[in-house]
């Protein structure tokens, strides 16, 4: 009986240690290919860890990596970082795409970029970035009232949302892009009026 219990415990530990079905370690060929790409495009730069995950179709493996430049202090207490994402293409070549991200940090050093940092999808004045991030919780609550009257938004209006990006709408207003805990998205158009920010419209793509 003790032997059976021992085997069950060992099996449970092995299952916990094994990588998930949606991820695996890179092959030697994948690792070498990525290192050669980094040597050509950014010689001398550290090679970021390579991730191999299944695509949305559940069949194809996708190789990717990301690296961050040193964070930059903007208007207090705002920080910004440039993140570069690398992805292997269908022909086994590699592409690099950079994006800007901001977050609030109340100490002198910006430290390590948090998982909750916000992508900057359009150039915005630093003070406006700060105001929008600080007011985003209240703006989201006001936007839930607008979501109730929108057919595509109403089913998820009570979900937990996380701010993912700042930008501008086609009409030039501020835009807050949120993602819910189930992956649904809502874009909130924000109208500035002197010192006030008003949730003006919502769209759930």
PDB file of C-alpha atoms in Angstrom:
ATOM      1  CA  UNK A   1       0.000   0.000   0.000  1.00  0.00           C
ATOM      2  CA  UNK A   2       2.824   2.382   0.898  1.00  0.00           C
ATOM      3  CA  UNK A   3       4.511   1.572  -2.411  1.00  0.00           C
ATOM      4  CA  UNK A   4       1.328   2.456  -4.323  1.00  0.00           C
ATOM      5  CA  UNK A   5       1.044   5.745  -2.451  1.00  0.00           C
ATOM      6  CA  UNK A   6       4.729   6.455  -3.195  1.00  0.00           C
ATOM      7  CA  UNK A   7       4.215   5.859  -6.932  1.00  0.00           C
ATOM      8  CA  UNK A   8       1.152   8.129  -6.961  1.00  0.00           C
ATOM      9  CA  UNK A   9       3.100  10.901  -5.243  1.00  0.00           C
ATOM     10  CA  UNK A  10       5.984  10.583  -7.725  1.00  0.00           C
ATOM     11  CA  UNK A  11       3.559  10.722 -10.656  1.00  0.00           C
ATOM     12  CA  UNK A  12       1.917  13.850  -9.260  1.00  0.00           C
ATOM     13  CA  UNK A  13       5.307  15.540  -8.849  1.00  0.00           C
ATOM     14  CA  UNK A  14       6.287  14.646 -12.407  1.00  0.00           C
ATOM     15  CA  UNK A  15       3.037  16.086 -13.744  1.00  0.00           C
ATOM     16  CA  UNK A  16       3.628  19.316 -11.843  1.00  0.00           C
ATOM     17  CA  UNK A  17       7.192  19.620 -13.144  1.00  0.00           C
ATOM     18  CA  UNK A  18       6.346  18.839 -16.773  1.00  0.00           C
ATOM     19  CA  UNK A  19       5.804  21.784 -19.132  1.00  0.00           C
ATOM     20  CA  UNK A  20       2.237  22.555 -20.126  1.00  0.00           C
ATOM     21  CA  UNK A  21       0.755  21.137 -23.293  1.00  0.00           C
ATOM     22  CA  UNK A  22       0.678  24.638 -24.807  1.00  0.00           C
ATOM     23  CA  UNK A  23       4.404  25.321 -24.371  1.00  0.00           C
ATOM     24  CA  UNK A  24       7.696  23.510 -24.860  1.00  0.00           C
ATOM     25  CA  UNK A  25      11.423  24.138 -24.768  1.00  0.00           C
ATOM     26  CA  UNK A  26      13.017  25.456 -27.983  1.00  0.00           C
ATOM     27  CA  UNK A  27      14.890  23.027 -30.180  1.00  0.00           C
ATOM     28  CA  UNK A  28      18.589  23.508 -30.788  1.00  0.00           C
ATOM     29  CA  UNK A  29      17.845  24.623 -34.376  1.00  0.00           C
ATOM     30  CA  UNK A  30      15.291  27.213 -33.199  1.00  0.00           C
ATOM     31  CA  UNK A  31      17.696  28.568 -30.582  1.00  0.00           C
ATOM     32  CA  UNK A  32      20.579  28.814 -33.066  1.00  0.00           C
ATOM     33  CA  UNK A  33      18.375  30.504 -35.664  1.00  0.00           C
ATOM     34  CA  UNK A  34      17.284  33.150 -33.162  1.00  0.00           C
ATOM     35  CA  UNK A  35      20.818  33.733 -31.879  1.00  0.00           C
ATOM     36  CA  UNK A  36      22.077  34.238 -35.449  1.00  0.00           C
ATOM     37  CA  UNK A  37      19.279  36.753 -36.084  1.00  0.00           C
ATOM     38  CA  UNK A  38      20.203  38.682 -32.925  1.00  0.00           C
ATOM     39  CA  UNK A  39      23.884  38.699 -33.906  1.00  0.00           C
ATOM     40  CA  UNK A  40      22.981  40.269 -37.266  1.00  0.00           C
ATOM     41  CA  UNK A  41      20.478  42.834 -35.999  1.00  0.00           C
ATOM     42  CA  UNK A  42      21.796  43.672 -32.517  1.00  0.00           C
ATOM     43  CA  UNK A  43      25.405  42.485 -32.232  1.00  0.00           C
ATOM     44  CA  UNK A  44      26.605  42.348 -28.657  1.00  0.00           C
ATOM     45  CA  UNK A  45      23.113  42.658 -27.169  1.00  0.00           C
ATOM     46  CA  UNK A  46      21.945  39.988 -24.702  1.00  0.00           C
ATOM     47  CA  UNK A  47      19.814  37.298 -26.342  1.00  0.00           C
ATOM     48  CA  UNK A  48      16.407  37.210 -24.592  1.00  0.00           C
ATOM     49  CA  UNK A  49      14.851  33.870 -23.628  1.00  0.00           C
ATOM     50  CA  UNK A  50      12.999  32.164 -26.450  1.00  0.00           C
ATOM     51  CA  UNK A  51       9.400  31.047 -25.837  1.00  0.00           C
ATOM     52  CA  UNK A  52       7.696  28.301 -27.828  1.00  0.00           C
ATOM     53  CA  UNK A  53       3.900  28.308 -27.482  1.00  0.00           C
ATOM     54  CA  UNK A  54       0.991  26.939 -29.471  1.00  0.00           C
ATOM     55  CA  UNK A  55      -0.882  29.315 -31.752  1.00  0.00           C
ATOM     56  CA  UNK A  56      -4.576  30.075 -31.558  1.00  0.00           C
ATOM     57  CA  UNK A  57      -5.341  27.097 -33.820  1.00  0.00           C
ATOM     58  CA  UNK A  58      -3.907  24.784 -31.150  1.00  0.00           C
ATOM     59  CA  UNK A  59      -1.634  23.028 -33.657  1.00  0.00           C
ATOM     60  CA  UNK A  60       1.195  25.266 -34.862  1.00  0.00           C
ATOM     61  CA  UNK A  61       4.105  26.149 -32.583  1.00  0.00           C
ATOM     62  CA  UNK A  62       5.064  29.840 -32.436  1.00  0.00           C
ATOM     63  CA  UNK A  63       8.538  30.992 -31.394  1.00  0.00           C
ATOM     64  CA  UNK A  64       8.850  34.456 -29.854  1.00  0.00           C
ATOM     65  CA  UNK A  65      10.893  36.557 -27.442  1.00  0.00           C
ATOM     66  CA  UNK A  66      10.920  40.084 -26.061  1.00  0.00           C
ATOM     67  CA  UNK A  67      13.435  42.517 -24.605  1.00  0.00           C
ATOM     68  CA  UNK A  68      13.131  45.907 -22.904  1.00  0.00           C
ATOM     69  CA  UNK A  69      15.331  48.976 -23.266  1.00  0.00           C
ATOM     70  CA  UNK A  70      16.286  50.807 -20.057  1.00  0.00           C
ATOM     71  CA  UNK A  71      13.182  52.558 -18.624  1.00  0.00           C
ATOM     72  CA  UNK A  72      12.959  56.348 -18.986  1.00  0.00           C
ATOM     73  CA  UNK A  73      11.525  58.697 -16.349  1.00  0.00           C
ATOM     74  CA  UNK A  74       8.896  61.063 -17.755  1.00  0.00           C
ATOM     75  CA  UNK A  75       6.851  63.593 -15.819  1.00  0.00           C
ATOM     76  CA  UNK A  76       6.647  62.323 -12.238  1.00  0.00           C
ATOM     77  CA  UNK A  77       5.542  59.649 -11.440  1.00  0.00           C
ATOM     78  CA  UNK A  78       5.348  58.308 -15.015  1.00  0.00           C
ATOM     79  CA  UNK A  79       7.824  55.861 -16.580  1.00  0.00           C
ATOM     80  CA  UNK A  80       8.184  54.641 -20.160  1.00  0.00           C
ATOM     81  CA  UNK A  81       9.950  51.706 -21.775  1.00  0.00           C
ATOM     82  CA  UNK A  82      10.522  50.534 -25.340  1.00  0.00           C
ATOM     83  CA  UNK A  83       9.752  46.822 -25.709  1.00  0.00           C
ATOM     84  CA  UNK A  84      10.909  44.870 -28.749  1.00  0.00           C
ATOM     85  CA  UNK A  85       9.124  41.655 -29.673  1.00  0.00           C
ATOM     86  CA  UNK A  86      10.716  39.032 -31.896  1.00  0.00           C
ATOM     87  CA  UNK A  87       8.682  36.436 -33.773  1.00  0.00           C
ATOM     88  CA  UNK A  88       9.553  33.614 -36.141  1.00  0.00           C
ATOM     89  CA  UNK A  89       7.721  33.800 -39.457  1.00  0.00           C
ATOM     90  CA  UNK A  90       6.243  31.009 -41.570  1.00  0.00           C
ATOM     91  CA  UNK A  91       9.425  30.858 -43.694  1.00  0.00           C
ATOM     92  CA  UNK A  92      11.547  30.538 -40.509  1.00  0.00           C
ATOM     93  CA  UNK A  93      12.850  34.107 -40.800  1.00  0.00           C
ATOM     94  CA  UNK A  94      12.543  36.485 -37.835  1.00  0.00           C
ATOM     95  CA  UNK A  95      10.804  39.827 -37.428  1.00  0.00           C
ATOM     96  CA  UNK A  96      11.231  42.543 -34.785  1.00  0.00           C
ATOM     97  CA  UNK A  97       8.530  45.001 -33.736  1.00  0.00           C
ATOM     98  CA  UNK A  98       8.910  47.735 -31.096  1.00  0.00           C
ATOM     99  CA  UNK A  99       6.242  49.402 -28.959  1.00  0.00           C
ATOM    100  CA  UNK A 100       6.121  52.020 -26.201  1.00  0.00           C
ATOM    101  CA  UNK A 101       4.675  51.281 -22.751  1.00  0.00           C
ATOM    102  CA  UNK A 102       4.046  53.504 -19.726  1.00  0.00           C
ATOM    103  CA  UNK A 103       3.272  52.992 -16.046  1.00  0.00           C
ATOM    104  CA  UNK A 104       3.166  54.882 -12.770  1.00  0.00           C
ATOM    105  CA  UNK A 105       6.039  54.388 -10.339  1.00  0.00           C
ATOM    106  CA  UNK A 106       6.443  56.519  -7.229  1.00  0.00           C
ATOM    107  CA  UNK A 107      10.150  56.086  -6.501  1.00  0.00           C
ATOM    108  CA  UNK A 108      13.218  57.723  -8.078  1.00  0.00           C
ATOM    109  CA  UNK A 109      14.098  54.648 -10.138  1.00  0.00           C
ATOM    110  CA  UNK A 110      11.519  53.228 -12.550  1.00  0.00           C
ATOM    111  CA  UNK A 111      12.588  49.701 -11.622  1.00  0.00           C
ATOM    112  CA  UNK A 112      11.404  46.646 -13.549  1.00  0.00           C
ATOM    113  CA  UNK A 113       8.466  47.231 -15.927  1.00  0.00           C
ATOM    114  CA  UNK A 114       5.335  45.698 -14.367  1.00  0.00           C
ATOM    115  CA  UNK A 115       2.978  43.268 -16.099  1.00  0.00           C
ATOM    116  CA  UNK A 116       0.253  45.921 -15.810  1.00  0.00           C
ATOM    117  CA  UNK A 117       2.076  48.581 -17.850  1.00  0.00           C
ATOM    118  CA  UNK A 118       0.035  50.247 -20.606  1.00  0.00           C
ATOM    119  CA  UNK A 119       0.881  50.297 -24.315  1.00  0.00           C
ATOM    120  CA  UNK A 120       1.080  53.727 -25.928  1.00  0.00           C
ATOM    121  CA  UNK A 121      -0.591  53.435 -29.345  1.00  0.00           C
ATOM    122  CA  UNK A 122      -0.486  57.132 -30.277  1.00  0.00           C
ATOM    123  CA  UNK A 123       1.718  60.083 -29.286  1.00  0.00           C
ATOM    124  CA  UNK A 124       0.184  61.806 -26.256  1.00  0.00           C
ATOM    125  CA  UNK A 125       1.457  64.598 -23.999  1.00  0.00           C
ATOM    126  CA  UNK A 126       3.043  63.165 -20.864  1.00  0.00           C
ATOM    127  CA  UNK A 127       0.635  64.975 -18.542  1.00  0.00           C
ATOM    128  CA  UNK A 128      -2.335  63.508 -20.453  1.00  0.00           C
ATOM    129  CA  UNK A 129      -0.923  59.984 -20.169  1.00  0.00           C
ATOM    130  CA  UNK A 130      -0.624  60.480 -16.428  1.00  0.00           C
ATOM    131  CA  UNK A 131      -4.140  61.918 -16.061  1.00  0.00           C
ATOM    132  CA  UNK A 132      -5.701  59.091 -18.071  1.00  0.00           C
ATOM    133  CA  UNK A 133      -3.961  56.331 -16.125  1.00  0.00           C
ATOM    134  CA  UNK A 134      -4.827  57.929 -12.796  1.00  0.00           C
ATOM    135  CA  UNK A 135      -8.490  58.393 -13.812  1.00  0.00           C
ATOM    136  CA  UNK A 136      -8.939  55.101 -15.695  1.00  0.00           C
ATOM    137  CA  UNK A 137     -10.713  53.326 -12.809  1.00  0.00           C
ATOM    138  CA  UNK A 138     -13.371  55.997 -12.500  1.00  0.00           C
ATOM    139  CA  UNK A 139     -13.690  56.289 -16.289  1.00  0.00           C
ATOM    140  CA  UNK A 140     -14.247  52.525 -16.538  1.00  0.00           C
ATOM    141  CA  UNK A 141     -17.059  52.660 -13.993  1.00  0.00           C
ATOM    142  CA  UNK A 142     -18.762  55.417 -15.972  1.00  0.00           C
ATOM    143  CA  UNK A 143     -18.208  53.465 -19.183  1.00  0.00           C
ATOM    144  CA  UNK A 144     -20.102  50.472 -17.734  1.00  0.00           C
ATOM    145  CA  UNK A 145     -23.280  52.567 -17.916  1.00  0.00           C
ATOM    146  CA  UNK A 146     -22.606  53.150 -21.610  1.00  0.00           C
ATOM    147  CA  UNK A 147     -21.877  49.437 -22.091  1.00  0.00           C
ATOM    148  CA  UNK A 148     -25.307  48.553 -20.718  1.00  0.00           C
ATOM    149  CA  UNK A 149     -26.894  50.336 -23.670  1.00  0.00           C
ATOM    150  CA  UNK A 150     -24.570  48.802 -26.266  1.00  0.00           C
ATOM    151  CA  UNK A 151     -25.655  45.408 -27.638  1.00  0.00           C
ATOM    152  CA  UNK A 152     -22.125  44.118 -28.222  1.00  0.00           C
ATOM    153  CA  UNK A 153     -20.802  45.388 -24.870  1.00  0.00           C
ATOM    154  CA  UNK A 154     -23.694  44.593 -22.524  1.00  0.00           C
ATOM    155  CA  UNK A 155     -22.924  40.860 -21.973  1.00  0.00           C
ATOM    156  CA  UNK A 156     -19.488  41.615 -20.481  1.00  0.00           C
ATOM    157  CA  UNK A 157     -20.065  44.963 -18.781  1.00  0.00           C
ATOM    158  CA  UNK A 158     -19.764  43.458 -15.276  1.00  0.00           C
ATOM    159  CA  UNK A 159     -16.462  41.633 -15.925  1.00  0.00           C
ATOM    160  CA  UNK A 160     -13.146  42.645 -14.387  1.00  0.00           C
ATOM    161  CA  UNK A 161     -11.200  44.796 -16.862  1.00  0.00           C
ATOM    162  CA  UNK A 162      -7.525  45.728 -17.085  1.00  0.00           C
ATOM    163  CA  UNK A 163      -6.290  48.819 -18.942  1.00  0.00           C
ATOM    164  CA  UNK A 164      -4.076  47.659 -21.815  1.00  0.00           C
ATOM    165  CA  UNK A 165      -3.464  50.699 -24.031  1.00  0.00           C
ATOM    166  CA  UNK A 166      -3.808  54.444 -24.501  1.00  0.00           C
ATOM    167  CA  UNK A 167      -4.377  56.094 -27.854  1.00  0.00           C
ATOM    168  CA  UNK A 168      -6.636  58.353 -29.875  1.00  0.00           C
ATOM    169  CA  UNK A 169      -9.972  57.633 -31.515  1.00  0.00           C
ATOM    170  CA  UNK A 170     -10.586  58.520 -35.194  1.00  0.00           C
ATOM    171  CA  UNK A 171     -12.229  61.774 -34.095  1.00  0.00           C
ATOM    172  CA  UNK A 172      -9.161  62.769 -32.075  1.00  0.00           C
ATOM    173  CA  UNK A 173     -10.481  62.023 -28.571  1.00  0.00           C
ATOM    174  CA  UNK A 174      -8.495  59.981 -26.067  1.00  0.00           C
ATOM    175  CA  UNK A 175      -9.001  56.222 -26.241  1.00  0.00           C
ATOM    176  CA  UNK A 176      -8.633  53.707 -23.410  1.00  0.00           C
ATOM    177  CA  UNK A 177      -8.393  50.068 -24.470  1.00  0.00           C
ATOM    178  CA  UNK A 178      -9.387  47.484 -21.840  1.00  0.00           C
ATOM    179  CA  UNK A 179      -9.313  43.687 -21.760  1.00  0.00           C
ATOM    180  CA  UNK A 180     -11.508  41.597 -19.468  1.00  0.00           C
ATOM    181  CA  UNK A 181     -10.663  38.505 -17.437  1.00  0.00           C
ATOM    182  CA  UNK A 182     -12.234  36.365 -20.184  1.00  0.00           C
ATOM    183  CA  UNK A 183     -10.387  38.092 -23.037  1.00  0.00           C
ATOM    184  CA  UNK A 184     -13.190  40.362 -24.266  1.00  0.00           C
ATOM    185  CA  UNK A 185     -12.211  43.910 -25.206  1.00  0.00           C
ATOM    186  CA  UNK A 186     -13.765  47.349 -24.862  1.00  0.00           C
ATOM    187  CA  UNK A 187     -12.514  50.675 -26.203  1.00  0.00           C
ATOM    188  CA  UNK A 188     -13.627  53.715 -24.214  1.00  0.00           C
ATOM    189  CA  UNK A 189     -13.589  57.099 -25.929  1.00  0.00           C
ATOM    190  CA  UNK A 190     -12.728  59.847 -23.449  1.00  0.00           C
ATOM    191  CA  UNK A 191     -13.642  63.471 -24.000  1.00  0.00           C
ATOM    192  CA  UNK A 192     -11.437  66.093 -22.303  1.00  0.00           C
ATOM    193  CA  UNK A 193     -13.171  69.242 -21.096  1.00  0.00           C
ATOM    194  CA  UNK A 194     -10.839  71.652 -19.310  1.00  0.00           C
ATOM    195  CA  UNK A 195      -9.812  69.770 -16.149  1.00  0.00           C
ATOM    196  CA  UNK A 196     -12.379  66.979 -16.559  1.00  0.00           C
ATOM    197  CA  UNK A 197     -12.315  63.689 -18.417  1.00  0.00           C
ATOM    198  CA  UNK A 198     -15.617  62.134 -19.492  1.00  0.00           C
ATOM    199  CA  UNK A 199     -16.301  58.596 -20.752  1.00  0.00           C
ATOM    200  CA  UNK A 200     -18.028  59.514 -24.010  1.00  0.00           C
ATOM    201  CA  UNK A 201     -18.556  56.326 -25.992  1.00  0.00           C
ATOM    202  CA  UNK A 202     -17.758  52.593 -25.950  1.00  0.00           C
ATOM    203  CA  UNK A 203     -16.989  50.013 -28.602  1.00  0.00           C
ATOM    204  CA  UNK A 204     -16.537  46.269 -28.133  1.00  0.00           C
ATOM    205  CA  UNK A 205     -14.614  44.878 -31.134  1.00  0.00           C
TER     206      UNK A 205
END
